[in-house]
PDB file of C-alpha atoms and ligand atoms in Angstrom:
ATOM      1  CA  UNK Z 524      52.791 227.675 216.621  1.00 57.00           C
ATOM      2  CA  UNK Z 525      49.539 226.999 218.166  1.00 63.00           C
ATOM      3  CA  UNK Z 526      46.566 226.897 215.309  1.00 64.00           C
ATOM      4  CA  UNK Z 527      44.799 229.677 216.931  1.00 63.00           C
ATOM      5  CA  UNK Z 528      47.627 231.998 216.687  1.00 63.00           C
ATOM      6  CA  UNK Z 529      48.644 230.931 213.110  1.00 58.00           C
ATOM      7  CA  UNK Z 530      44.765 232.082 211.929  1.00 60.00           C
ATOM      8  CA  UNK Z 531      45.696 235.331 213.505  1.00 70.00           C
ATOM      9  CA  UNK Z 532      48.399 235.543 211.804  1.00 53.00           C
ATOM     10  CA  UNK Z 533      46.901 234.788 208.759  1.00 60.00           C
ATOM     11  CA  UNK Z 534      44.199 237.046 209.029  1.00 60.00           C
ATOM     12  CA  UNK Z 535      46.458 239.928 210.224  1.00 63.00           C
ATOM     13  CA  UNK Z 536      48.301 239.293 207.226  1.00 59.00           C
ATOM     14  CA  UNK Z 537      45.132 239.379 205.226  1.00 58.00           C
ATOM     15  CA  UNK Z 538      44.115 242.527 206.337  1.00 53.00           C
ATOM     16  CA  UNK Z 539      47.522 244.050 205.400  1.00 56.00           C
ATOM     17  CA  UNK Z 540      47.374 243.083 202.036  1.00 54.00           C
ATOM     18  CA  UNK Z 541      43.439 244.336 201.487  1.00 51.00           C
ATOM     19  CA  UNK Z 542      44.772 247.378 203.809  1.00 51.00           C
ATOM     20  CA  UNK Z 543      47.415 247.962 201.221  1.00 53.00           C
ATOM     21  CA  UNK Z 544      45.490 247.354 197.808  1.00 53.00           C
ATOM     22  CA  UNK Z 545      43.029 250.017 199.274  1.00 53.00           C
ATOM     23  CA  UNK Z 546      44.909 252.761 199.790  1.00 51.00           C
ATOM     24  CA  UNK Z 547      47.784 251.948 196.964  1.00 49.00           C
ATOM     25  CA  UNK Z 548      45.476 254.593 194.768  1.00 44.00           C
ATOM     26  CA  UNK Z 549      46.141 257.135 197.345  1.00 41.00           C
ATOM     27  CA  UNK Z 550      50.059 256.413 197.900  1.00 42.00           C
ATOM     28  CA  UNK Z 551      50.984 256.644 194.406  1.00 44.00           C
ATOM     29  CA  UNK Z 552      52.841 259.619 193.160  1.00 56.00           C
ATOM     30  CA  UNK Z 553      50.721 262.447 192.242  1.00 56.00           C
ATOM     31  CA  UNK Z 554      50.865 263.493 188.160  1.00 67.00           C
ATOM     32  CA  UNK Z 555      54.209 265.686 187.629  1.00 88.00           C
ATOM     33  CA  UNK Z 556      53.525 269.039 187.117  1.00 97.00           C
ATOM     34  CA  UNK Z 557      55.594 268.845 184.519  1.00 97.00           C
ATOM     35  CA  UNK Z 558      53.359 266.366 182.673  1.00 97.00           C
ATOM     36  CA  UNK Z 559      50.829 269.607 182.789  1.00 97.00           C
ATOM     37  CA  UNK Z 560      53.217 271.773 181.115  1.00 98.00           C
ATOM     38  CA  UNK Z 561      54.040 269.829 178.427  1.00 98.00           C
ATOM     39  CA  UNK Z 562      50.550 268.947 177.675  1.00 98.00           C
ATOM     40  CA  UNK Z 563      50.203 272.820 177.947  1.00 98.00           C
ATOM     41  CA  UNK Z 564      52.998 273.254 175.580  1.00 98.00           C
ATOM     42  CA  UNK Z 565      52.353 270.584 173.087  1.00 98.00           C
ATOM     43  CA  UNK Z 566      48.853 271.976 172.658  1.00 98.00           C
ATOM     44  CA  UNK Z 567      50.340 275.780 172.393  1.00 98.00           C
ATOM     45  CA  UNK Z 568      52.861 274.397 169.719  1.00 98.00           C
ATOM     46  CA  UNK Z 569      50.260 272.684 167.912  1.00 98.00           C
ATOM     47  CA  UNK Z 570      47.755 275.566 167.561  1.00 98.00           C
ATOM     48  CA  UNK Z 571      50.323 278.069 166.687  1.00 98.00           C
ATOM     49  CA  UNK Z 572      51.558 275.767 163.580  1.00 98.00           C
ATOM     50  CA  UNK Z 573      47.522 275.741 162.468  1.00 98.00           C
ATOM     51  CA  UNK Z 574      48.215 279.631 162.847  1.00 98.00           C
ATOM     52  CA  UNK Z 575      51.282 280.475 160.825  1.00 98.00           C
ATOM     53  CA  UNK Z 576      50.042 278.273 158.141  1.00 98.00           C
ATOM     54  CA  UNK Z 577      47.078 280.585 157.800  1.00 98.00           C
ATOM     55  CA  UNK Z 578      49.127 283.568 158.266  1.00 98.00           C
ATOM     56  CA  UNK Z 579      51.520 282.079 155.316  1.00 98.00           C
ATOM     57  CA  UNK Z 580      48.237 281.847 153.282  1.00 98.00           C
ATOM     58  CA  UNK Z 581      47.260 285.331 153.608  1.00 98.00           C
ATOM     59  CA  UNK Z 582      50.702 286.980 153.561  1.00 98.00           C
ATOM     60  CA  UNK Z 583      51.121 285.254 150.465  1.00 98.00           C
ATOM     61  CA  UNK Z 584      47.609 286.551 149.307  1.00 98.00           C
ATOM     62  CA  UNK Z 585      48.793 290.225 150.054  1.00 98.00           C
ATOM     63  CA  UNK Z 586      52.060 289.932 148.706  1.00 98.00           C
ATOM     64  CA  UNK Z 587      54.137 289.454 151.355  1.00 98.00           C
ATOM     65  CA  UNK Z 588      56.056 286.541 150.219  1.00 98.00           C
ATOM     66  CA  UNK Z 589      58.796 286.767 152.384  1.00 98.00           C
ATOM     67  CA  UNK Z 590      56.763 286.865 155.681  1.00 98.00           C
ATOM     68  CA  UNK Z 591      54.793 284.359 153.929  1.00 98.00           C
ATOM     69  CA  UNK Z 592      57.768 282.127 154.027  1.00 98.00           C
ATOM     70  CA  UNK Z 593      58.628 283.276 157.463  1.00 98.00           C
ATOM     71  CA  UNK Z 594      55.599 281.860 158.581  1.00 98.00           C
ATOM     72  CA  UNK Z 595      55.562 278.728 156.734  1.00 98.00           C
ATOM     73  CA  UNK Z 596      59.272 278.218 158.369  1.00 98.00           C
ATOM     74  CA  UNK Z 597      58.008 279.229 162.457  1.00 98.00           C
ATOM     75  CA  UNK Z 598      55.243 276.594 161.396  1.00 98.00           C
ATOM     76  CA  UNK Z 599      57.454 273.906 160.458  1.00 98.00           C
ATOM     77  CA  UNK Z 600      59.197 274.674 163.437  1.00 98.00           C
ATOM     78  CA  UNK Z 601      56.291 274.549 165.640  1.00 98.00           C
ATOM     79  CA  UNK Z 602      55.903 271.050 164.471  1.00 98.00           C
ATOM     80  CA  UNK Z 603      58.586 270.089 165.383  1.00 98.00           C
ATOM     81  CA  UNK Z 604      58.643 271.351 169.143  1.00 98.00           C
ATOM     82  CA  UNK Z 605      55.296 269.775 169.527  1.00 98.00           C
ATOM     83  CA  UNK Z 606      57.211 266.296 168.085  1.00 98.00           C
ATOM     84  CA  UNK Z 607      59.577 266.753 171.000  1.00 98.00           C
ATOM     85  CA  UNK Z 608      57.014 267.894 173.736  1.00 98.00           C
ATOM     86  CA  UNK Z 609      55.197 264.693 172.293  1.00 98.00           C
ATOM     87  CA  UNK Z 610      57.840 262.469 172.880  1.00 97.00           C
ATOM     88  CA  UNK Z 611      58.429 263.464 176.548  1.00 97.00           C
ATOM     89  CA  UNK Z 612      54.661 263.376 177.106  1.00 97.00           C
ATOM     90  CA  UNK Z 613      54.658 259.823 175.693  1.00 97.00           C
ATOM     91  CA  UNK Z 614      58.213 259.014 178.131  1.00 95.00           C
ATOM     92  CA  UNK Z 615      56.097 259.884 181.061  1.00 94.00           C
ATOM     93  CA  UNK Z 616      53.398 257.342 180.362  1.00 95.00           C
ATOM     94  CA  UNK Z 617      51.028 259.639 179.103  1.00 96.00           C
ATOM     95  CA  UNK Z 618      48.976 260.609 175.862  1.00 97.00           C
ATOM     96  CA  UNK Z 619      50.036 263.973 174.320  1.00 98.00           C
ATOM     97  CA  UNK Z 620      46.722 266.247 174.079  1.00 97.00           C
ATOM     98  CA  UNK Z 621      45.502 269.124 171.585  1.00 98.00           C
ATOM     99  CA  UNK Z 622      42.814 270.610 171.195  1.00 98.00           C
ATOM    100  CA  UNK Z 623      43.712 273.213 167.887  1.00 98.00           C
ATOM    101  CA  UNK Z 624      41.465 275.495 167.050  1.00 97.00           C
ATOM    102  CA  UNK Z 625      40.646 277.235 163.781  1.00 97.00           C
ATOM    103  CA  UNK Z 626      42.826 279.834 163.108  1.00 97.00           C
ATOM    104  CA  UNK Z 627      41.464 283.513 162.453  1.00 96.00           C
ATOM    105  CA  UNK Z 628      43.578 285.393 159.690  1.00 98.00           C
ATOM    106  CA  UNK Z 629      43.600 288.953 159.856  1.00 98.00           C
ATOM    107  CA  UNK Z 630      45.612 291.242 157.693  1.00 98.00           C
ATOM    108  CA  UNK Z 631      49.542 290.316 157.435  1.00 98.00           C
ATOM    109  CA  UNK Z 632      50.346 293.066 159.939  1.00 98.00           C
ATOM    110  CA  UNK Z 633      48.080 292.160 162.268  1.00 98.00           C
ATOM    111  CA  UNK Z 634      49.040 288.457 162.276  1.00 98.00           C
ATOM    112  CA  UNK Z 635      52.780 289.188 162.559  1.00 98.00           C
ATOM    113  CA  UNK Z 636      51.765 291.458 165.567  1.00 98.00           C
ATOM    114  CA  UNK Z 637      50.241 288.232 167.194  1.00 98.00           C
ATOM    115  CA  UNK Z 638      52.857 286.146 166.375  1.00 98.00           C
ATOM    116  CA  UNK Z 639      55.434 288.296 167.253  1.00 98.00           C
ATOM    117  CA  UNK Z 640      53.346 288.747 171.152  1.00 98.00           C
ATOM    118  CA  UNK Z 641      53.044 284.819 171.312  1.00 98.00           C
ATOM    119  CA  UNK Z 642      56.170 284.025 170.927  1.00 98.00           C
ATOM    120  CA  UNK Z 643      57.765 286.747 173.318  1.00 98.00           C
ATOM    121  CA  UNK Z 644      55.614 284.848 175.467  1.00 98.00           C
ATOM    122  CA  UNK Z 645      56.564 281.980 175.446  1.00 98.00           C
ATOM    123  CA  UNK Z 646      60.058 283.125 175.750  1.00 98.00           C
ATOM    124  CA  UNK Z 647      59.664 285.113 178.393  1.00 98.00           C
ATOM    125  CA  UNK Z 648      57.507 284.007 180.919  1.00 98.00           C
ATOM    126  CA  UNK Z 649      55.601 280.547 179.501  1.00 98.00           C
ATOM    127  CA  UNK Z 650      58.478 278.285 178.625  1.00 98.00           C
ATOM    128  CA  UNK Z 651      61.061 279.715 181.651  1.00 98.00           C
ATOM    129  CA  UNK Z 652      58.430 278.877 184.478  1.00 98.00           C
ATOM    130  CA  UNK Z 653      58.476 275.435 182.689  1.00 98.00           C
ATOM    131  CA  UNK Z 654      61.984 274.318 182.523  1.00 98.00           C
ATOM    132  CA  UNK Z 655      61.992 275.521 186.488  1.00 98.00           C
ATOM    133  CA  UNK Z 656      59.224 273.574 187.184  1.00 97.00           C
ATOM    134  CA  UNK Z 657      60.872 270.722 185.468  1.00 97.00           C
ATOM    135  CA  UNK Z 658      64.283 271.043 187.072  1.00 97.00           C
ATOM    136  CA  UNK Z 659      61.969 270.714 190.383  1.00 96.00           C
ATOM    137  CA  UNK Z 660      61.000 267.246 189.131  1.00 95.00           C
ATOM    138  CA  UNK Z 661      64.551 266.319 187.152  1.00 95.00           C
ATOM    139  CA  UNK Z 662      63.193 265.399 184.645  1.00 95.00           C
ATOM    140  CA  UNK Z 663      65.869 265.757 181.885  1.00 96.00           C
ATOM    141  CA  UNK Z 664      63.656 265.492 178.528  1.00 96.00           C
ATOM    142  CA  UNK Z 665      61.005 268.474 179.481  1.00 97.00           C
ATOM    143  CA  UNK Z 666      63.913 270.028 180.301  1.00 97.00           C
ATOM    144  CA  UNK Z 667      65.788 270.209 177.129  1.00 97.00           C
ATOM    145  CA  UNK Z 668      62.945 270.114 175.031  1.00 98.00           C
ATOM    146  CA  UNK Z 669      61.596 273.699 176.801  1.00 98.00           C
ATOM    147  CA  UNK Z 670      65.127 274.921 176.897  1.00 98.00           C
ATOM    148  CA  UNK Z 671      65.334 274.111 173.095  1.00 98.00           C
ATOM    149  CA  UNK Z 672      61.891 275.349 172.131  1.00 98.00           C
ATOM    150  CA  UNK Z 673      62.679 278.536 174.342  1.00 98.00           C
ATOM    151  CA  UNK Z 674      65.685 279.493 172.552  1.00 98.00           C
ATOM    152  CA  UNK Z 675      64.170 278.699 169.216  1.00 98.00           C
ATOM    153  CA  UNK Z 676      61.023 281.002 169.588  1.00 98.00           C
ATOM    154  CA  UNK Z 677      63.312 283.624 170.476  1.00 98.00           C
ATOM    155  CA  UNK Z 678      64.623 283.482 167.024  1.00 98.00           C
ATOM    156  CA  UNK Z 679      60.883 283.625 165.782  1.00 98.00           C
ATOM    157  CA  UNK Z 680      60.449 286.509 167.657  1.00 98.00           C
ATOM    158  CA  UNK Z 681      63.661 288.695 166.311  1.00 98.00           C
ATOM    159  CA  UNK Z 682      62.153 287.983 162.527  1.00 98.00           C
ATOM    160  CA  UNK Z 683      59.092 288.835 163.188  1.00 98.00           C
ATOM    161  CA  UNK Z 684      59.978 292.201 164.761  1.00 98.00           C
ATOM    162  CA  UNK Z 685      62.413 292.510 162.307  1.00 98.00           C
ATOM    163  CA  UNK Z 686      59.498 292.116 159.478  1.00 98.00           C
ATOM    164  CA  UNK Z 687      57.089 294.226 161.560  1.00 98.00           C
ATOM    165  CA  UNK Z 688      59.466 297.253 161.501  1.00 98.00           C
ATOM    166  CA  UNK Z 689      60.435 297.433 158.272  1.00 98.00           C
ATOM    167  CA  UNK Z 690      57.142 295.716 156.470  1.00 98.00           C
ATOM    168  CA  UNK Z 691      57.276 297.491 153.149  1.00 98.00           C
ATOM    169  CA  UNK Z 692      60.875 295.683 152.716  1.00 98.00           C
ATOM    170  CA  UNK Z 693      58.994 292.478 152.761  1.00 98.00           C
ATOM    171  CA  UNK Z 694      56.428 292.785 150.186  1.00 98.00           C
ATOM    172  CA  UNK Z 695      57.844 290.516 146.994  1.00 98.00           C
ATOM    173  CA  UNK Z 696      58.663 286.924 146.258  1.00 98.00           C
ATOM    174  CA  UNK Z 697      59.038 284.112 148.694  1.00 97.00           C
ATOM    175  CA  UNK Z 698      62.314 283.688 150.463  1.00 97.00           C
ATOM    176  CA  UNK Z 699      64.503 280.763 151.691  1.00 98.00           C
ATOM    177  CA  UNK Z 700      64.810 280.981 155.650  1.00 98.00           C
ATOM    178  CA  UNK Z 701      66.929 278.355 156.949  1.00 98.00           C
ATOM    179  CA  UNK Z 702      65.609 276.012 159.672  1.00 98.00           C
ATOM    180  CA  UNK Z 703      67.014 273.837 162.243  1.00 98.00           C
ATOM    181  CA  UNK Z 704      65.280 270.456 161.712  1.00 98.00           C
ATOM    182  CA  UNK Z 705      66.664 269.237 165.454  1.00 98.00           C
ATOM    183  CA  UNK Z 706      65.181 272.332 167.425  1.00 98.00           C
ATOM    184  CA  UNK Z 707      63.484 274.850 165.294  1.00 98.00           C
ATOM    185  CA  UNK Z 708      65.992 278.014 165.318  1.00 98.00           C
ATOM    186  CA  UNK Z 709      65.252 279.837 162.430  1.00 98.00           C
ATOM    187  CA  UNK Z 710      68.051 282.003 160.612  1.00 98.00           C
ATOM    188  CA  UNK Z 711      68.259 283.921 157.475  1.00 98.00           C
ATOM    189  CA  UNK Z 712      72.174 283.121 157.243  1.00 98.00           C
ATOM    190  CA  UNK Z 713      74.051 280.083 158.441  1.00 98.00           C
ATOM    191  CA  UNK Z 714      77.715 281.816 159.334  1.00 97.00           C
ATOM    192  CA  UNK Z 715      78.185 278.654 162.051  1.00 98.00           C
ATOM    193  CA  UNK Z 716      79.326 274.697 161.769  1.00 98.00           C
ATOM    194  CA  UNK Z 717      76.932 273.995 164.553  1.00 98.00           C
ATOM    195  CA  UNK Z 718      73.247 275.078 165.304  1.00 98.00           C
ATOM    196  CA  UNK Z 719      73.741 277.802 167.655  1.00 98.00           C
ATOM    197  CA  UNK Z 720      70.485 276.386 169.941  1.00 98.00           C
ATOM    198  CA  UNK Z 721      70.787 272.374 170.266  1.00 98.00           C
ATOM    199  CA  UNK Z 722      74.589 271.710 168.768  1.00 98.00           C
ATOM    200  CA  UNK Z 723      73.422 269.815 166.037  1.00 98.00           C
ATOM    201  CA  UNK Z 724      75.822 269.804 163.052  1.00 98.00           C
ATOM    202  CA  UNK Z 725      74.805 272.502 160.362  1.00 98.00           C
ATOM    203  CA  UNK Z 726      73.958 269.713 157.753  1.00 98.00           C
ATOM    204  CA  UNK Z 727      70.634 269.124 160.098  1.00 98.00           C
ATOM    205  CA  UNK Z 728      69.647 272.963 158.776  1.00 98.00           C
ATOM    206  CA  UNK Z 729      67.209 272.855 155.610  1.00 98.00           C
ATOM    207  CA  UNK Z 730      65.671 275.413 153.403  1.00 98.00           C
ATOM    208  CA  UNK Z 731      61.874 276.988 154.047  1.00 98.00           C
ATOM    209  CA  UNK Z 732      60.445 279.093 151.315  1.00 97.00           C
TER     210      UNK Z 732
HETATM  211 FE1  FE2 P1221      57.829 279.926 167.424  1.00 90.41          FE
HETATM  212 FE1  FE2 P1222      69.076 273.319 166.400  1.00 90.41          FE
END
């Protein structure tokens, strides 16, 4: 190879390199979506445990002990959704996010009323649009960690408008609800081997009073 062609080639190759380091910023894959959501989530999680421990302080304050213990149970299980969004978060090579707020008590009523309208949200609309925008980017670990946390606040939900229709029932002394440490299902009874959400054996359930 003559010399003057090997410089061009060298310099050619040069620029391809520099070419490439420029615009390897704009080639690389933009944030999932899904990375969004479970920032979104993990945040949502971690302000509504802040808000059923409140709501467990002043349902205990007016008597309610049950609903007290309700709450303290949803919160635990809160917790424990925003552990899982967490981990995904952290799987994706990013730092989970929260910004919790703090919480505004009203009367017991009024707070299961909330409660009961966040978590049909989530349910409904917030944590289905989620898992499809997660099975759009296959990514496995949002997905069972919304499907999990979806399922679980819909067992939230049922107690609470269980306690909000029949309130008076639920004045008295704390109660034991029983609570899925894997996934956060709540029940008052365990009449199964295995949690009826995530599988896990029933020995993973414990007692919040
Ligand atoms: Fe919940
Ligand atoms: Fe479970």
């Amino acid at each position: 190879m003559k010399k003057a062609t090997l410089v061009r080639c060298v310099f050619i190759f040069g620029l391809i390199v520099v070419l490439a380091a420029m615009l390897a910023p704009s080639v690389q894959a933009a944030p999932l979506k899904t990375v969004e959501n479970l920032q979104a989530a993990f945040n949502g999680e971690s302000n509504a445990n802040a808000r059923y421990l409140a709501f467990a302080k002043k349902a205990d304050e007016e008597g309610y002990g049950p609903v007290a213990s309700l709450f303290r149970a949803a919160a635990k299980a809160e917790e424990i959704h925003a552990a899982t969004h967490a981990a995904a978060i952290k799987q994706l090579g990013a730092e989970p996010k929260a910004d919790v707020k703090a919480p505004v008590a009203k009367s017991t009523k009024e707070n299961l009323e909330e409660a009961l309208k966040g978590e049909t949200y989530e349910r409904d609309t917030m944590y289905p649009e989620f898992i499809k925008q997660a099975k759009a980017d296959k990514n496995k670990k949002a997905i069972e960690a919304f499907s999990e946390a979806k399922v679980a606040e819909g067992s939230h939900a049922k107690l609470y408008d269980e306690a909000i229709k029949n309130l008076a029932s639920w004045k008295g002394p704390r109660k034991d609800f029983n609570l899925c440490s894997v996934c956060g299902y709540i029940v008052v009874a365990i009449d199964f081997k295995k949690c009826p959400n995530c599988m896990a054996p029933v020995q993973k359930y414990v007692k919040v009073g």
